[in-house]
Short mmCIF file of C-alpha atoms and ligand atoms in Angstrom, two decimals:
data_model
loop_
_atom_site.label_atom_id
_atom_site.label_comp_id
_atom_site.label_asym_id
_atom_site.label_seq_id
_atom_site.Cartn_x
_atom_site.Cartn_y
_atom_site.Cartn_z
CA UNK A 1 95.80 120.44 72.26
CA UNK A 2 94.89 116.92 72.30
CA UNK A 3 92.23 114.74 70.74
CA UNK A 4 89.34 114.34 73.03
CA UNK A 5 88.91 110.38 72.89
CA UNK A 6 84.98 110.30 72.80
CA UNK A 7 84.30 107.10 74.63
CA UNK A 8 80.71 107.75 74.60
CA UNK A 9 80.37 107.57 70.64
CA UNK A 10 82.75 104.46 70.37
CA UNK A 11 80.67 102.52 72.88
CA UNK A 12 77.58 103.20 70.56
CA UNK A 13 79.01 102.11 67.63
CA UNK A 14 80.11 98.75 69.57
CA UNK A 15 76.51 99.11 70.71
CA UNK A 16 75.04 99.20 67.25
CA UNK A 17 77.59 96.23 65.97
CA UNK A 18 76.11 93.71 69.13
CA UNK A 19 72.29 94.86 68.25
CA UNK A 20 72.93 93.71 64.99
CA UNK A 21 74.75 90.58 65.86
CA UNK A 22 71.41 90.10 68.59
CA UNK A 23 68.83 90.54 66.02
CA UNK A 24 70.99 87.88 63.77
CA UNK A 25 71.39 85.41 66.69
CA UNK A 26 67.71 85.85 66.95
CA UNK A 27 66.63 85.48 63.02
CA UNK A 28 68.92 82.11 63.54
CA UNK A 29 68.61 80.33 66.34
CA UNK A 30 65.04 82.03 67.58
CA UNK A 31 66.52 83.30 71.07
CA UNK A 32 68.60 85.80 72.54
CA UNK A 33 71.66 86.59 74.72
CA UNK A 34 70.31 86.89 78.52
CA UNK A 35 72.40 88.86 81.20
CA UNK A 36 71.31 88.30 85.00
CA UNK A 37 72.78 91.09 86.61
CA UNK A 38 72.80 90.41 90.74
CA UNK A 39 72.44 93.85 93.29
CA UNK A 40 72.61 93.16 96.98
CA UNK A 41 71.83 95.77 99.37
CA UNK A 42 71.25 99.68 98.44
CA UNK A 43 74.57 101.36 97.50
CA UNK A 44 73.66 104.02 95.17
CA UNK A 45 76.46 104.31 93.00
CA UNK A 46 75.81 100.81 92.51
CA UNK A 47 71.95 100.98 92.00
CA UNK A 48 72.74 103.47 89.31
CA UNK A 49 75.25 101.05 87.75
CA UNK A 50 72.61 97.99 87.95
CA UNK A 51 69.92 100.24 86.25
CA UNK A 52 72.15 101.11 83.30
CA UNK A 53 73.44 97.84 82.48
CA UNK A 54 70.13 96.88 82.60
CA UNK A 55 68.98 99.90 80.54
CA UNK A 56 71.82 99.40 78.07
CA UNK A 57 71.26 95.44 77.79
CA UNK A 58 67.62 96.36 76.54
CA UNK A 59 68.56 98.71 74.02
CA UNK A 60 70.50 96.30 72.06
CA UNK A 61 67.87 93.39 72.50
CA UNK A 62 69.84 91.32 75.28
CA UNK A 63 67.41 90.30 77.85
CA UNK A 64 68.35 91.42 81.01
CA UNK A 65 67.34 90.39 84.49
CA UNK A 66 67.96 92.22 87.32
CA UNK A 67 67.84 90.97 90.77
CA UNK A 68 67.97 93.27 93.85
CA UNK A 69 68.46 91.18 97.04
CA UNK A 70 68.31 92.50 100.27
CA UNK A 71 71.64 93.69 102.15
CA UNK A 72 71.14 91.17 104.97
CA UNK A 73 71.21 88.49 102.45
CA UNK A 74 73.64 86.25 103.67
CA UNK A 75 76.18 84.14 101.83
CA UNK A 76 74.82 80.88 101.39
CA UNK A 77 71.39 82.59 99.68
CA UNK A 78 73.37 84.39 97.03
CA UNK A 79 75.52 81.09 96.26
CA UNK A 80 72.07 79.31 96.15
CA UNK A 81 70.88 81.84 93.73
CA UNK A 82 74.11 81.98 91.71
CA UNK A 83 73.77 78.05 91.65
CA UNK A 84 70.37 78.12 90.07
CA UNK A 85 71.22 80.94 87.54
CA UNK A 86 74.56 78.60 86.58
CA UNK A 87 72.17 75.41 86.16
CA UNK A 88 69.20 77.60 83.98
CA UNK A 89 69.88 77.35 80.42
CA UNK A 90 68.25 80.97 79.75
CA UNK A 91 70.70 82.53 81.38
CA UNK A 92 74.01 83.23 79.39
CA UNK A 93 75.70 85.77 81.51
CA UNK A 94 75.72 85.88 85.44
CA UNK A 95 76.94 89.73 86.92
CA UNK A 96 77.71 90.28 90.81
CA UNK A 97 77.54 94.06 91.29
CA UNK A 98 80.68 95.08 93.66
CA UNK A 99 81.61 95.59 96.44
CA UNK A 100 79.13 93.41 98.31
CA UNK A 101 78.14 93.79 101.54
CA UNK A 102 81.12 93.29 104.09
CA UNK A 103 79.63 89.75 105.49
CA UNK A 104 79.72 88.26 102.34
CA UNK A 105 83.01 86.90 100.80
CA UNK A 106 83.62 88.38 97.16
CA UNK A 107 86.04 85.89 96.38
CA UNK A 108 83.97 82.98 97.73
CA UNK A 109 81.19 84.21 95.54
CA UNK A 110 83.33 85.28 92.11
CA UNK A 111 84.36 81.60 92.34
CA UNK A 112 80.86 80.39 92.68
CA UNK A 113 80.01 81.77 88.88
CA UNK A 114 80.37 79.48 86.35
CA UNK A 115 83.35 80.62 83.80
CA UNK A 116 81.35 80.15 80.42
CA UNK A 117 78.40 82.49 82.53
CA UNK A 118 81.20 85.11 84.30
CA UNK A 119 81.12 88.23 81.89
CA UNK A 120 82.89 90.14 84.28
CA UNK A 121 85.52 88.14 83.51
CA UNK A 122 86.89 87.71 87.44
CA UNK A 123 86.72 84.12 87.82
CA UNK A 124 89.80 82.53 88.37
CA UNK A 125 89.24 80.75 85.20
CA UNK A 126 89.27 83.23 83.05
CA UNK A 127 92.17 85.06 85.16
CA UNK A 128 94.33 82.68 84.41
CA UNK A 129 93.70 82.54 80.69
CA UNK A 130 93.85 85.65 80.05
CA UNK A 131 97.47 85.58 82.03
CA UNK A 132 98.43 83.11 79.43
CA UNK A 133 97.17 84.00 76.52
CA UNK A 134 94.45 82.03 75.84
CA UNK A 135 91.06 83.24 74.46
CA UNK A 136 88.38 83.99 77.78
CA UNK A 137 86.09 87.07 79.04
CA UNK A 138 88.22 89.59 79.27
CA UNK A 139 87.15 92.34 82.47
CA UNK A 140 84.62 94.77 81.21
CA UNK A 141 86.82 97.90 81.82
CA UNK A 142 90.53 96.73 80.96
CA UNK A 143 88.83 95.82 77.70
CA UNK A 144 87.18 99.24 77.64
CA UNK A 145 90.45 100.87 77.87
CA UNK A 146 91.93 98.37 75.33
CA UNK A 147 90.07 98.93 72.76
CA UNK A 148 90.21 102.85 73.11
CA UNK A 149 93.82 102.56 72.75
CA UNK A 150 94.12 100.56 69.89
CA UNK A 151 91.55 102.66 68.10
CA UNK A 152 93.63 106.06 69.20
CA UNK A 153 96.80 104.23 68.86
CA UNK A 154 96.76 101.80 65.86
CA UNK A 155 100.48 100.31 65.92
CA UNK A 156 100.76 99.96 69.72
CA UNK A 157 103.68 96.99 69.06
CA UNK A 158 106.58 98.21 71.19
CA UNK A 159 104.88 100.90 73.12
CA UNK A 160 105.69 101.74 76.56
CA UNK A 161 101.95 101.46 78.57
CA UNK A 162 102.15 102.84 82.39
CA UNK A 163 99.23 101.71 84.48
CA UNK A 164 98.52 103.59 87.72
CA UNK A 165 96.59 101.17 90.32
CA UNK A 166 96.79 97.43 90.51
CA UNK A 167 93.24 96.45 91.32
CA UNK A 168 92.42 92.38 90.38
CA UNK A 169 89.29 94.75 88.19
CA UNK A 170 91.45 97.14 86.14
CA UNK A 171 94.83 97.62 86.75
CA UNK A 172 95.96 93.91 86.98
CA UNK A 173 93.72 92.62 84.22
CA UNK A 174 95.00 95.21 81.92
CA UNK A 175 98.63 94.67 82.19
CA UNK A 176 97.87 91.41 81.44
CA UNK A 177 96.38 92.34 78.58
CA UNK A 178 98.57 94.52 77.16
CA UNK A 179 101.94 92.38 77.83
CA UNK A 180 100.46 89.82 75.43
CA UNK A 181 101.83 89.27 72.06
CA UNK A 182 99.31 89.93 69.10
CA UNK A 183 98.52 93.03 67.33
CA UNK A 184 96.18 94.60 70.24
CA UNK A 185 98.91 94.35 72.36
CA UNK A 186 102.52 93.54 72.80
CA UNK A 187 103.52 96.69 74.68
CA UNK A 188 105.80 97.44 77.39
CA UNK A 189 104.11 97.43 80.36
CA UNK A 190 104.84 99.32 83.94
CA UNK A 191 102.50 99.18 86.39
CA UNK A 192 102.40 101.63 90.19
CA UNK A 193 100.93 101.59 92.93
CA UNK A 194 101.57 102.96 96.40
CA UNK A 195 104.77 101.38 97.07
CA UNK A 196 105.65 103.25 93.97
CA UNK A 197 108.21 105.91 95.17
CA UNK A 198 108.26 108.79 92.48
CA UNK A 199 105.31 107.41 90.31
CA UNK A 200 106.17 110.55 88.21
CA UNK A 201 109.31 108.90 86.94
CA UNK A 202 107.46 106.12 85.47
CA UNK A 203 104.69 108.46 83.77
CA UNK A 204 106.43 110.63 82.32
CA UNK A 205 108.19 107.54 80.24
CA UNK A 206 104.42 106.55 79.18
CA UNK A 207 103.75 106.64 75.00
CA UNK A 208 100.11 105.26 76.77
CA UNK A 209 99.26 106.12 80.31
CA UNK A 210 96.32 104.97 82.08
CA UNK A 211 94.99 105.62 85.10
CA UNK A 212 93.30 103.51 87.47
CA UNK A 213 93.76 104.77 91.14
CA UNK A 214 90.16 106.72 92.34
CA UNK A 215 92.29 109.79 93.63
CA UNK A 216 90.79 113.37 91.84
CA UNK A 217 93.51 114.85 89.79
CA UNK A 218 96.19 112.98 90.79
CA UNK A 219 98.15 113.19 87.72
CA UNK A 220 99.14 116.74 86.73
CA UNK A 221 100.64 118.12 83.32
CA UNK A 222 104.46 117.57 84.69
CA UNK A 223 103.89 113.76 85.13
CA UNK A 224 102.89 113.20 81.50
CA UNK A 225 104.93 112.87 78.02
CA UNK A 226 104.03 115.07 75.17
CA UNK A 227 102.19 113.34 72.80
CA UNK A 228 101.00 110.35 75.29
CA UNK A 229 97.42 109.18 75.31
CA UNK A 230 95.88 109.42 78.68
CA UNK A 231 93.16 106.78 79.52
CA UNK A 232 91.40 108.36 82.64
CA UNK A 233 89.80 105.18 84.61
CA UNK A 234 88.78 106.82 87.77
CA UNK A 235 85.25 108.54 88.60
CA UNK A 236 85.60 110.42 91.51
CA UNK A 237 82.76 112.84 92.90
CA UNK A 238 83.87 116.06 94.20
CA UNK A 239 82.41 119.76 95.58
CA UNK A 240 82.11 121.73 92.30
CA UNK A 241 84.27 125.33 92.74
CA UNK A 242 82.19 126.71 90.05
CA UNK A 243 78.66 125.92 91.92
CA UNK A 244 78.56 126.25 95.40
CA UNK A 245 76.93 123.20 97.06
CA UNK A 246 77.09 120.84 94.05
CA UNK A 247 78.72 117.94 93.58
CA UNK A 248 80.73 116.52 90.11
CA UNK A 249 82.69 113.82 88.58
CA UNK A 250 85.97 113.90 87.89
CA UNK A 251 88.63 111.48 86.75
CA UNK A 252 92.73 110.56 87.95
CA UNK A 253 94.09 113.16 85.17
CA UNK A 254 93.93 116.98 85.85
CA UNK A 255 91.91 116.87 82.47
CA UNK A 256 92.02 120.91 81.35
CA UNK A 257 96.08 120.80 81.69
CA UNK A 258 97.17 117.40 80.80
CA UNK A 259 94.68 118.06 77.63
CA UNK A 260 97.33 120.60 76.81
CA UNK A 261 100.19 118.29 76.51
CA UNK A 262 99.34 115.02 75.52
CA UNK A 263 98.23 113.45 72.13
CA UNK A 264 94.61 112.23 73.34
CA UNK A 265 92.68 111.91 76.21
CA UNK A 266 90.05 110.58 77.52
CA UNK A 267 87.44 113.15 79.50
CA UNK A 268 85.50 111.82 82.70
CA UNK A 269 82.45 111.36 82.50
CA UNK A 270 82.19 109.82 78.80
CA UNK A 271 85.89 107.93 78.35
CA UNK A 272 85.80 104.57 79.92
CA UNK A 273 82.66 104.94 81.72
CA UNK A 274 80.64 103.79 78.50
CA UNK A 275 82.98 101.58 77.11
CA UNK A 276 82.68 99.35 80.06
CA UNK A 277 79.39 98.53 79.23
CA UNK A 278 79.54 98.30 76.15
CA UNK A 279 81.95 95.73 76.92
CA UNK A 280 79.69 93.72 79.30
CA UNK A 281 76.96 93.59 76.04
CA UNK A 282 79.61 92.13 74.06
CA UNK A 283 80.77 89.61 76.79
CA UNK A 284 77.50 88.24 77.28
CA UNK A 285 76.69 87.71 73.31
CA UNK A 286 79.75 85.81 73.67
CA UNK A 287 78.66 83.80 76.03
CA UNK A 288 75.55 83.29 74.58
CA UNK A 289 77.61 81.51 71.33
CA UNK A 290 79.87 79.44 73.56
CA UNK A 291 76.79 78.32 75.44
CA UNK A 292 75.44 77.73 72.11
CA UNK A 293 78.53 76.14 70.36
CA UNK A 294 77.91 78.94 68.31
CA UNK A 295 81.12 80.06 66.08
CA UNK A 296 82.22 83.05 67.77
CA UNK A 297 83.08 85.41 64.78
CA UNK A 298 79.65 84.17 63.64
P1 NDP B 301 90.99 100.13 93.95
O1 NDP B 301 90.80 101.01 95.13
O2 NDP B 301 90.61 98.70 94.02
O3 NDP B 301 92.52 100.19 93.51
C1 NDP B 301 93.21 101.41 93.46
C2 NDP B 301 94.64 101.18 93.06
O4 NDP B 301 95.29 102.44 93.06
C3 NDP B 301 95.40 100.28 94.04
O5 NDP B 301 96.22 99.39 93.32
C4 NDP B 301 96.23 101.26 94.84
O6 NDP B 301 97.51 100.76 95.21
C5 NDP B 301 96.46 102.37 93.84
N1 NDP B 301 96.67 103.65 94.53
C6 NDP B 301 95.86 104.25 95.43
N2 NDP B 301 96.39 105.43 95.82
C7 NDP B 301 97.55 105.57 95.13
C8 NDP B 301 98.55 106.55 95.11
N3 NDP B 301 98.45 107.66 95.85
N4 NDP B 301 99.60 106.36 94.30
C9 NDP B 301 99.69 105.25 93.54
N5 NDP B 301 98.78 104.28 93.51
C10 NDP B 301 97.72 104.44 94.31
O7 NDP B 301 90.24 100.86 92.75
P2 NDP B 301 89.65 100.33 91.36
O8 NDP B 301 90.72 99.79 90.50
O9 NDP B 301 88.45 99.52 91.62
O10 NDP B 301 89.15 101.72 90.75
C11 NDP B 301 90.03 102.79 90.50
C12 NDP B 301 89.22 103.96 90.01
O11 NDP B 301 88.60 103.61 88.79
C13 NDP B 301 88.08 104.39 90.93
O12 NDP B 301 87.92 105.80 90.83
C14 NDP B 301 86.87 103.71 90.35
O13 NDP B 301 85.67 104.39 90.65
C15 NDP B 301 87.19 103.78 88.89
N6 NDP B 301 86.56 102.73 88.09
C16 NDP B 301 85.95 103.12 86.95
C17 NDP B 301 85.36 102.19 86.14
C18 NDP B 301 84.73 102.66 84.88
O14 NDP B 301 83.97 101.93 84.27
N7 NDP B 301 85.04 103.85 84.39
C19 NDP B 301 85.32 100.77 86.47
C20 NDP B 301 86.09 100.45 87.65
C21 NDP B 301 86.67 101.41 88.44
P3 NDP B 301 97.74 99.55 96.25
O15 NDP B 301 97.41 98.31 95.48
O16 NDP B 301 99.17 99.64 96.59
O17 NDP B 301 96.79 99.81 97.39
#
């Protein structure tokens, strides 16, 4: 039976660490990190998403704006805003809530944050660093699953990581990541997709799999190596067999059998969910020091 990766309980230790580093910043330098988190229109997954970042900023002392803009805004408004948020000084971390609405253009927009403001770490700025090497903001949930890994997996050096899904959010960001050579990294990395012929083949070589597709229960107990640990990305909502007429969440992984054969896994909800956002809080005290000049192991 495998270890249960509680994602929930690491993000609130990572919590606790950046309240404590807030509280310092604010002894020091008498202000705090500030996150401007942008919403436009009324998707609901993505209201609820806006609200906890929001909720989550607070409870560790970041202030946290959050602006809902109306789904007809059009293009040139939200580069405006995102303009006036770069050039405001109380501002250290600028968020665009995805997907936006179809007449606006996500790249034109990702592009329009500054890089020192972009916590999401999508700017092609901070793509490109983190493709070389060099030290950037690193995308909320690649780090998420990162930092799960190493904490499951201590001496990853040399380990063969399979990533399922090539998004420019997750999948793309964390092979990246994980090809890299220092001691969070340096793995082997495989990545499918759907040009991937007999994705099984590839999974089943995985020491660390993750998952990253948005497909319920795509990966089943013969596509997985004993002993690997399973990092379930995907949220999917689906009818609930055990209570007619309700809905619930579940991840990529066919949890309750590949739980029987690998080493650890994360569950869905409470794996990477959390650690995303716990990510984001630690992104935007980061960008609070850079804005700062602020050391950043301060
Ligand atoms: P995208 O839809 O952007 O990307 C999905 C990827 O999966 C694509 O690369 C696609 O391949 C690949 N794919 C789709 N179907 C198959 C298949 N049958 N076989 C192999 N590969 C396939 O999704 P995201 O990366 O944005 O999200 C993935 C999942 O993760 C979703 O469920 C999402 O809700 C969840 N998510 C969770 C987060 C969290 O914090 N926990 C954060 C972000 C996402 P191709 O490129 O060839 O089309």
């Amino acid at each position: 039976m495998a270890i249960i990766i509680d994602g929930k309980a690491i993000a609130s230790e990572i919590k606790e660490e950046v309240k404590q580093e807030v509280e310092k910043l604010e002894q020091k330098y008498g202000k705090k990190p500030a996150l401007a988190v942008i919403l436009v229109g009324n998707n609901p997954a993505s209201e609820v998403y806006v609200r906890n970042k929001k909720k989550n900023s607070e409870e560790v002392g970041i202030n946290s704006w959050q602006i809902l803009l109306d789904e007809h805004t059009t293009q040139q408004e939200l580069l405006t805003l995102i303009g006036q948020l770069n050039n405001d000084n109380n501002v250290n971390g600028i968020l665009v809530q995805l997907p936006l609405p179809s007449h606006i253009n996500e790249n034109e927009i990702i592009n329009a944050i500054d890089p020192v403001k972009d916590v999401d770490g999508f700017h092609p700025v901070n793509t490109g660093k983190l493709v070389i090497g060099e030290d950037c903001f690193i995308p909320c949930t690649p780090y998420g699953c990162q930092e799960l890994i190493v904490r499951t997996m201590p001496d990853i050096k040399g380990k063969h990581i399979v990533i399922v899904g090539r998004s420019n959010i997750v999948g793309k960001p964390l092979a990246n990541l994980m090809v890299q050579k220092n001691n969070r990294a340096n793995c082997i990395v495989t990545v499918c997709h759907t040009a991937t012929k007999d994705i099984g083949y590839y999974t089943r070589q995985a020491d660390i799999l993750v998952v990253a597709v948005g497909k319920a229960n795509m990966i089943t107990k013969d596509m997985v190596k004993k002993g690997a640990v399973v990092i379930d990305v995907g949220i999917n909502r689906i009818n609930d067999p055990e209570n007619p007429g309700k809905t619930k969440l579940v991840g990529d992984v066919k949890f309750d059998e590949v739980y029987e054969v690998a080493h650890a896994i994360t569950p869905v909800p409470g794996g990477v969910g959390p650690m995303t956002i716990a990510m984001l809080l630690k992104n935007t005290v980061k960008a609070f020091k850079l804005q700062n000049n602020i050391a950043i192991n301060e």
